[in-house]
PDB file of C-alpha atoms in Angstrom:
ATOM      1  CA  UNK A   3      14.630  -0.594  13.283  1.00  0.00           C
ATOM      2  CA  UNK A   4      14.294   3.135  12.908  1.00  0.00           C
ATOM      3  CA  UNK A   5      13.200   5.122   9.912  1.00  0.00           C
ATOM      4  CA  UNK A   6      15.659   7.387   8.140  1.00  0.00           C
ATOM      5  CA  UNK A   7      13.800  10.697   7.938  1.00  0.00           C
ATOM      6  CA  UNK A   8      16.201  12.028   5.308  1.00  0.00           C
ATOM      7  CA  UNK A   9      16.388   8.865   3.219  1.00  0.00           C
ATOM      8  CA  UNK A  10      13.978   8.035   0.413  1.00  0.00           C
ATOM      9  CA  UNK A  11      10.671   6.299   1.135  1.00  0.00           C
ATOM     10  CA  UNK A  12       9.379   3.422  -0.978  1.00  0.00           C
ATOM     11  CA  UNK A  13       5.571   3.404  -0.952  1.00  0.00           C
ATOM     12  CA  UNK A  14       4.206   0.183  -2.400  1.00  0.00           C
ATOM     13  CA  UNK A  15       0.599  -0.294  -3.434  1.00  0.00           C
ATOM     14  CA  UNK A  16      -0.148  -4.022  -3.563  1.00  0.00           C
ATOM     15  CA  UNK A  17      -2.425  -5.485  -6.215  1.00  0.00           C
ATOM     16  CA  UNK A  18      -2.594  -7.524  -9.413  1.00  0.00           C
ATOM     17  CA  UNK A  19      -1.760  -6.089 -12.856  1.00  0.00           C
ATOM     18  CA  UNK A  20      -4.301  -6.057 -15.671  1.00  0.00           C
ATOM     19  CA  UNK A  21      -7.697  -4.465 -16.302  1.00  0.00           C
ATOM     20  CA  UNK A  22      -9.629  -7.529 -15.134  1.00  0.00           C
ATOM     21  CA  UNK A  23      -8.293  -6.972 -11.596  1.00  0.00           C
ATOM     22  CA  UNK A  24      -8.353  -3.175 -11.500  1.00  0.00           C
ATOM     23  CA  UNK A  25     -11.535  -2.751  -9.422  1.00  0.00           C
ATOM     24  CA  UNK A  26     -11.033  -5.818  -7.162  1.00  0.00           C
ATOM     25  CA  UNK A  27     -10.900  -5.504  -3.378  1.00  0.00           C
ATOM     26  CA  UNK A  28      -7.389  -7.007  -3.557  1.00  0.00           C
ATOM     27  CA  UNK A  29      -6.290  -4.006  -5.661  1.00  0.00           C
ATOM     28  CA  UNK A  30      -7.081  -1.238  -3.209  1.00  0.00           C
ATOM     29  CA  UNK A  31      -3.323  -0.746  -2.715  1.00  0.00           C
ATOM     30  CA  UNK A  32      -3.017   0.123  -6.422  1.00  0.00           C
ATOM     31  CA  UNK A  33      -5.946   2.546  -6.072  1.00  0.00           C
ATOM     32  CA  UNK A  34      -4.260   4.423  -3.218  1.00  0.00           C
ATOM     33  CA  UNK A  35      -0.912   4.470  -5.080  1.00  0.00           C
ATOM     34  CA  UNK A  36      -2.641   5.886  -8.175  1.00  0.00           C
ATOM     35  CA  UNK A  37      -4.155   8.697  -6.102  1.00  0.00           C
ATOM     36  CA  UNK A  38      -0.798   9.498  -4.473  1.00  0.00           C
ATOM     37  CA  UNK A  39       0.817   9.634  -7.951  1.00  0.00           C
ATOM     38  CA  UNK A  40      -1.915  12.024  -9.072  1.00  0.00           C
ATOM     39  CA  UNK A  41      -1.285  14.243  -6.036  1.00  0.00           C
ATOM     40  CA  UNK A  42       2.431  14.590  -6.793  1.00  0.00           C
ATOM     41  CA  UNK A  43       1.745  15.093 -10.493  1.00  0.00           C
ATOM     42  CA  UNK A  44       3.499  11.941 -11.663  1.00  0.00           C
ATOM     43  CA  UNK A  45       2.665   9.073 -13.989  1.00  0.00           C
ATOM     44  CA  UNK A  46       3.611   5.460 -13.425  1.00  0.00           C
ATOM     45  CA  UNK A  47       6.345   4.169 -15.731  1.00  0.00           C
ATOM     46  CA  UNK A  48       8.048   0.793 -16.039  1.00  0.00           C
ATOM     47  CA  UNK A  49      11.027   0.635 -13.675  1.00  0.00           C
ATOM     48  CA  UNK A  50      14.135  -0.614 -15.496  1.00  0.00           C
ATOM     49  CA  UNK A  51      14.748  -4.262 -14.723  1.00  0.00           C
ATOM     50  CA  UNK A  52      12.422  -4.370 -11.712  1.00  0.00           C
ATOM     51  CA  UNK A  53       9.040  -5.913 -12.460  1.00  0.00           C
ATOM     52  CA  UNK A  54       7.193  -2.811 -11.279  1.00  0.00           C
ATOM     53  CA  UNK A  55       5.846   0.568 -12.274  1.00  0.00           C
ATOM     54  CA  UNK A  56       7.176   3.579 -10.378  1.00  0.00           C
ATOM     55  CA  UNK A  57       6.730   7.304  -9.914  1.00  0.00           C
ATOM     56  CA  UNK A  58       9.399   9.414  -8.225  1.00  0.00           C
ATOM     57  CA  UNK A  59       8.542  12.660  -6.493  1.00  0.00           C
ATOM     58  CA  UNK A  60       8.287  14.517  -3.217  1.00  0.00           C
ATOM     59  CA  UNK A  61       5.646  14.645  -0.484  1.00  0.00           C
ATOM     60  CA  UNK A  62       5.263  17.304   2.180  1.00  0.00           C
ATOM     61  CA  UNK A  63       5.725  21.043   2.621  1.00  0.00           C
ATOM     62  CA  UNK A  64       8.950  22.769   1.535  1.00  0.00           C
ATOM     63  CA  UNK A  65      11.693  22.481   4.145  1.00  0.00           C
ATOM     64  CA  UNK A  66      12.775  19.746   6.549  1.00  0.00           C
ATOM     65  CA  UNK A  67       9.482  17.818   6.329  1.00  0.00           C
ATOM     66  CA  UNK A  68       9.725  17.412   2.553  1.00  0.00           C
ATOM     67  CA  UNK A  69      10.323  13.743   1.721  1.00  0.00           C
ATOM     68  CA  UNK A  70      11.637  12.031  -1.388  1.00  0.00           C
ATOM     69  CA  UNK A  71       9.313   9.170  -2.303  1.00  0.00           C
ATOM     70  CA  UNK A  72       9.212   6.371  -4.825  1.00  0.00           C
ATOM     71  CA  UNK A  73       5.669   5.126  -5.426  1.00  0.00           C
ATOM     72  CA  UNK A  74       5.567   1.571  -6.746  1.00  0.00           C
ATOM     73  CA  UNK A  75       3.097  -0.964  -8.086  1.00  0.00           C
ATOM     74  CA  UNK A  76       4.614  -4.456  -8.466  1.00  0.00           C
ATOM     75  CA  UNK A  77       3.609  -5.994 -11.813  1.00  0.00           C
ATOM     76  CA  UNK A  78       4.376  -9.564 -10.740  1.00  0.00           C
ATOM     77  CA  UNK A  79       0.977 -10.528  -9.321  1.00  0.00           C
ATOM     78  CA  UNK A  80       0.274 -10.257  -5.621  1.00  0.00           C
ATOM     79  CA  UNK A  81       1.849 -13.541  -4.487  1.00  0.00           C
ATOM     80  CA  UNK A  82       5.233 -12.559  -5.961  1.00  0.00           C
ATOM     81  CA  UNK A  83       5.368  -8.910  -4.821  1.00  0.00           C
ATOM     82  CA  UNK A  84       8.523  -9.410  -2.740  1.00  0.00           C
ATOM     83  CA  UNK A  85      10.923  -9.756  -5.692  1.00  0.00           C
ATOM     84  CA  UNK A  86      10.085  -6.443  -7.388  1.00  0.00           C
ATOM     85  CA  UNK A  87       9.911  -4.570  -4.053  1.00  0.00           C
ATOM     86  CA  UNK A  88      13.281  -5.976  -2.996  1.00  0.00           C
ATOM     87  CA  UNK A  89      14.819  -4.938  -6.337  1.00  0.00           C
ATOM     88  CA  UNK A  90      13.488  -1.381  -5.905  1.00  0.00           C
ATOM     89  CA  UNK A  91      14.676  -1.274  -2.272  1.00  0.00           C
ATOM     90  CA  UNK A  92      18.208  -2.147  -3.393  1.00  0.00           C
ATOM     91  CA  UNK A  93      18.197   0.117  -6.447  1.00  0.00           C
ATOM     92  CA  UNK A  94      17.001   3.207  -4.564  1.00  0.00           C
ATOM     93  CA  UNK A  95      18.920   2.279  -1.355  1.00  0.00           C
ATOM     94  CA  UNK A  96      15.798   2.457   0.812  1.00  0.00           C
ATOM     95  CA  UNK A  97      16.040   1.226   4.426  1.00  0.00           C
ATOM     96  CA  UNK A  98      13.426  -1.477   5.171  1.00  0.00           C
ATOM     97  CA  UNK A  99      11.825   0.774   7.824  1.00  0.00           C
ATOM     98  CA  UNK A 100      11.228   3.380   5.070  1.00  0.00           C
ATOM     99  CA  UNK A 101       9.071   0.967   3.064  1.00  0.00           C
ATOM    100  CA  UNK A 102       5.283   1.321   3.287  1.00  0.00           C
ATOM    101  CA  UNK A 103       2.981  -1.432   1.985  1.00  0.00           C
ATOM    102  CA  UNK A 104      -0.626  -0.398   1.281  1.00  0.00           C
ATOM    103  CA  UNK A 105      -2.870  -3.457   1.227  1.00  0.00           C
ATOM    104  CA  UNK A 106      -6.367  -4.859   1.722  1.00  0.00           C
ATOM    105  CA  UNK A 107      -7.111  -6.365   5.147  1.00  0.00           C
ATOM    106  CA  UNK A 108      -9.870  -8.943   5.736  1.00  0.00           C
ATOM    107  CA  UNK A 109      -9.953  -8.676   9.537  1.00  0.00           C
ATOM    108  CA  UNK A 110     -10.875  -4.997   9.598  1.00  0.00           C
ATOM    109  CA  UNK A 111     -14.287  -3.527   8.755  1.00  0.00           C
ATOM    110  CA  UNK A 112     -14.682  -1.966   5.310  1.00  0.00           C
ATOM    111  CA  UNK A 113     -13.018   1.441   5.037  1.00  0.00           C
ATOM    112  CA  UNK A 114     -11.285   1.251   8.424  1.00  0.00           C
ATOM    113  CA  UNK A 115      -7.558   1.980   8.436  1.00  0.00           C
ATOM    114  CA  UNK A 116      -4.829   0.588  10.667  1.00  0.00           C
ATOM    115  CA  UNK A 117      -1.219   1.683  10.406  1.00  0.00           C
ATOM    116  CA  UNK A 118       1.600  -0.308  11.951  1.00  0.00           C
ATOM    117  CA  UNK A 119       5.278  -1.191  11.721  1.00  0.00           C
ATOM    118  CA  UNK A 120       6.264  -4.855  11.371  1.00  0.00           C
ATOM    119  CA  UNK A 121       4.213  -7.854  12.453  1.00  0.00           C
ATOM    120  CA  UNK A 122       2.826 -10.945  10.760  1.00  0.00           C
ATOM    121  CA  UNK A 123       1.269 -11.226   7.315  1.00  0.00           C
ATOM    122  CA  UNK A 124      -2.151 -12.445   8.554  1.00  0.00           C
ATOM    123  CA  UNK A 125      -2.416 -14.753   5.540  1.00  0.00           C
ATOM    124  CA  UNK A 126      -1.900 -11.920   3.033  1.00  0.00           C
ATOM    125  CA  UNK A 127       0.214 -13.324   0.209  1.00  0.00           C
ATOM    126  CA  UNK A 128       1.626  -9.956  -0.872  1.00  0.00           C
ATOM    127  CA  UNK A 129       2.960  -9.295   2.636  1.00  0.00           C
ATOM    128  CA  UNK A 130       4.158 -12.889   2.937  1.00  0.00           C
ATOM    129  CA  UNK A 131       6.211 -12.470  -0.242  1.00  0.00           C
ATOM    130  CA  UNK A 132       7.677  -9.134   0.916  1.00  0.00           C
ATOM    131  CA  UNK A 133       8.607 -10.484   4.351  1.00  0.00           C
ATOM    132  CA  UNK A 134      10.289 -13.503   2.759  1.00  0.00           C
ATOM    133  CA  UNK A 135      12.259 -11.210   0.409  1.00  0.00           C
ATOM    134  CA  UNK A 136      13.714  -8.999   3.168  1.00  0.00           C
ATOM    135  CA  UNK A 137      12.193  -8.791   6.694  1.00  0.00           C
ATOM    136  CA  UNK A 138       8.845  -7.952   8.318  1.00  0.00           C
ATOM    137  CA  UNK A 139      10.071  -4.608   9.670  1.00  0.00           C
ATOM    138  CA  UNK A 140       8.328  -2.378   7.128  1.00  0.00           C
ATOM    139  CA  UNK A 141       5.286  -0.150   7.622  1.00  0.00           C
ATOM    140  CA  UNK A 142       1.805  -1.268   6.630  1.00  0.00           C
ATOM    141  CA  UNK A 143      -1.253   0.827   5.851  1.00  0.00           C
ATOM    142  CA  UNK A 144      -4.010  -1.746   6.217  1.00  0.00           C
ATOM    143  CA  UNK A 145      -7.242  -0.917   4.375  1.00  0.00           C
ATOM    144  CA  UNK A 146     -10.193  -2.844   5.774  1.00  0.00           C
ATOM    145  CA  UNK A 147     -12.342  -4.777   3.312  1.00  0.00           C
ATOM    146  CA  UNK A 148     -14.236  -6.903   5.858  1.00  0.00           C
ATOM    147  CA  UNK A 149     -14.870 -10.652   5.757  1.00  0.00           C
ATOM    148  CA  UNK A 150     -16.587 -12.539   2.925  1.00  0.00           C
ATOM    149  CA  UNK A 151     -20.348 -12.988   3.340  1.00  0.00           C
ATOM    150  CA  UNK A 152     -21.807 -16.420   4.067  1.00  0.00           C
ATOM    151  CA  UNK A 153     -19.677 -19.260   2.797  1.00  0.00           C
ATOM    152  CA  UNK A 154     -17.850 -17.342   0.081  1.00  0.00           C
ATOM    153  CA  UNK A 155     -14.207 -18.331  -0.157  1.00  0.00           C
ATOM    154  CA  UNK A 156     -11.661 -15.663   0.796  1.00  0.00           C
ATOM    155  CA  UNK A 157      -9.887 -16.001  -2.582  1.00  0.00           C
ATOM    156  CA  UNK A 158     -13.165 -15.340  -4.430  1.00  0.00           C
ATOM    157  CA  UNK A 159     -14.050 -12.407  -2.179  1.00  0.00           C
ATOM    158  CA  UNK A 160     -10.771 -10.503  -2.576  1.00  0.00           C
ATOM    159  CA  UNK A 161     -10.801 -10.989  -6.369  1.00  0.00           C
ATOM    160  CA  UNK A 162     -14.310  -9.547  -6.695  1.00  0.00           C
ATOM    161  CA  UNK A 163     -15.009  -5.864  -7.317  1.00  0.00           C
ATOM    162  CA  UNK A 164     -16.276  -3.739  -4.467  1.00  0.00           C
ATOM    163  CA  UNK A 165     -20.071  -3.922  -4.178  1.00  0.00           C
ATOM    164  CA  UNK A 166     -22.228  -1.052  -5.449  1.00  0.00           C
ATOM    165  CA  UNK A 167     -22.904   0.125  -1.882  1.00  0.00           C
ATOM    166  CA  UNK A 168     -19.173  -0.030  -1.055  1.00  0.00           C
ATOM    167  CA  UNK A 169     -18.307   1.919  -4.197  1.00  0.00           C
ATOM    168  CA  UNK A 170     -20.373   4.876  -2.971  1.00  0.00           C
ATOM    169  CA  UNK A 171     -17.802   5.464  -0.222  1.00  0.00           C
ATOM    170  CA  UNK A 172     -14.715   3.983  -1.863  1.00  0.00           C
ATOM    171  CA  UNK A 173     -13.410   7.313  -3.174  1.00  0.00           C
ATOM    172  CA  UNK A 174     -13.582   8.840   0.295  1.00  0.00           C
ATOM    173  CA  UNK A 175     -11.813   5.875   1.916  1.00  0.00           C
ATOM    174  CA  UNK A 176      -9.067   5.768  -0.738  1.00  0.00           C
ATOM    175  CA  UNK A 177      -8.543   9.507  -0.251  1.00  0.00           C
ATOM    176  CA  UNK A 178      -8.265   9.007   3.509  1.00  0.00           C
ATOM    177  CA  UNK A 179      -5.774   6.159   3.046  1.00  0.00           C
ATOM    178  CA  UNK A 180      -3.632   8.415   0.825  1.00  0.00           C
ATOM    179  CA  UNK A 181      -3.776  11.091   3.557  1.00  0.00           C
ATOM    180  CA  UNK A 182      -2.654   8.467   6.086  1.00  0.00           C
ATOM    181  CA  UNK A 183       0.349   7.476   3.944  1.00  0.00           C
ATOM    182  CA  UNK A 184       1.378  11.125   3.608  1.00  0.00           C
ATOM    183  CA  UNK A 185       1.012  11.650   7.363  1.00  0.00           C
ATOM    184  CA  UNK A 186       3.109   8.541   8.081  1.00  0.00           C
ATOM    185  CA  UNK A 187       5.928   9.651   5.787  1.00  0.00           C
ATOM    186  CA  UNK A 188       5.932  13.303   6.863  1.00  0.00           C
ATOM    187  CA  UNK A 189       5.025  13.181  10.552  1.00  0.00           C
ATOM    188  CA  UNK A 190       5.865   9.643  11.632  1.00  0.00           C
ATOM    189  CA  UNK A 191       4.132   6.493  12.831  1.00  0.00           C
ATOM    190  CA  UNK A 192       2.719   7.738  16.144  1.00  0.00           C
ATOM    191  CA  UNK A 193       1.041  10.778  14.602  1.00  0.00           C
ATOM    192  CA  UNK A 194      -0.367   8.699  11.729  1.00  0.00           C
ATOM    193  CA  UNK A 195      -1.705   6.067  14.136  1.00  0.00           C
ATOM    194  CA  UNK A 196      -3.329   8.592  16.481  1.00  0.00           C
ATOM    195  CA  UNK A 197      -4.942  10.407  13.539  1.00  0.00           C
ATOM    196  CA  UNK A 198      -6.058   7.527  11.297  1.00  0.00           C
ATOM    197  CA  UNK A 199      -6.273   4.284  13.295  1.00  0.00           C
ATOM    198  CA  UNK A 200      -9.925   3.737  14.117  1.00  0.00           C
TER     199      UNK A 200
END
């Protein structure tokens, strides 16, 4: 599957709605989406019938590298993200390869980024739901949160807020993830991987 450079891009931050989840590790996708919305000067609004909030705008310099983007935050809870994303994909006529999911990743050290196209869901329920709704051939910006300490259950770990020491660097890492998304959309996968994959 190839991306359509001239078509719209659907950039999806994965997370759970509601203030009680806002600072959780599982909500880092929402954090990155919020920053991207701020950068393009938009505010999230409820998207018609889709169970999501969206911001429409453009990313990139004037000219051929300027891209139309739809930023989205599914409001269905993580495990059901596929339905709202699929509805937005159809409504905005976005090719699957022009979809970017921003999500937390347990198997990568905290703050490390990995960008890829397609692949498995690695046990991530948001990705699992998206892949079931269409296919796995969308882009992922994987934001490392590390593994739970000791015997803590994964479900408990991802639904906890970042620790105080993690929060000291969180702003920097979220900013870098937003840069990576912009690079992916404007300059393509290879450039984004060579610049941001660590």
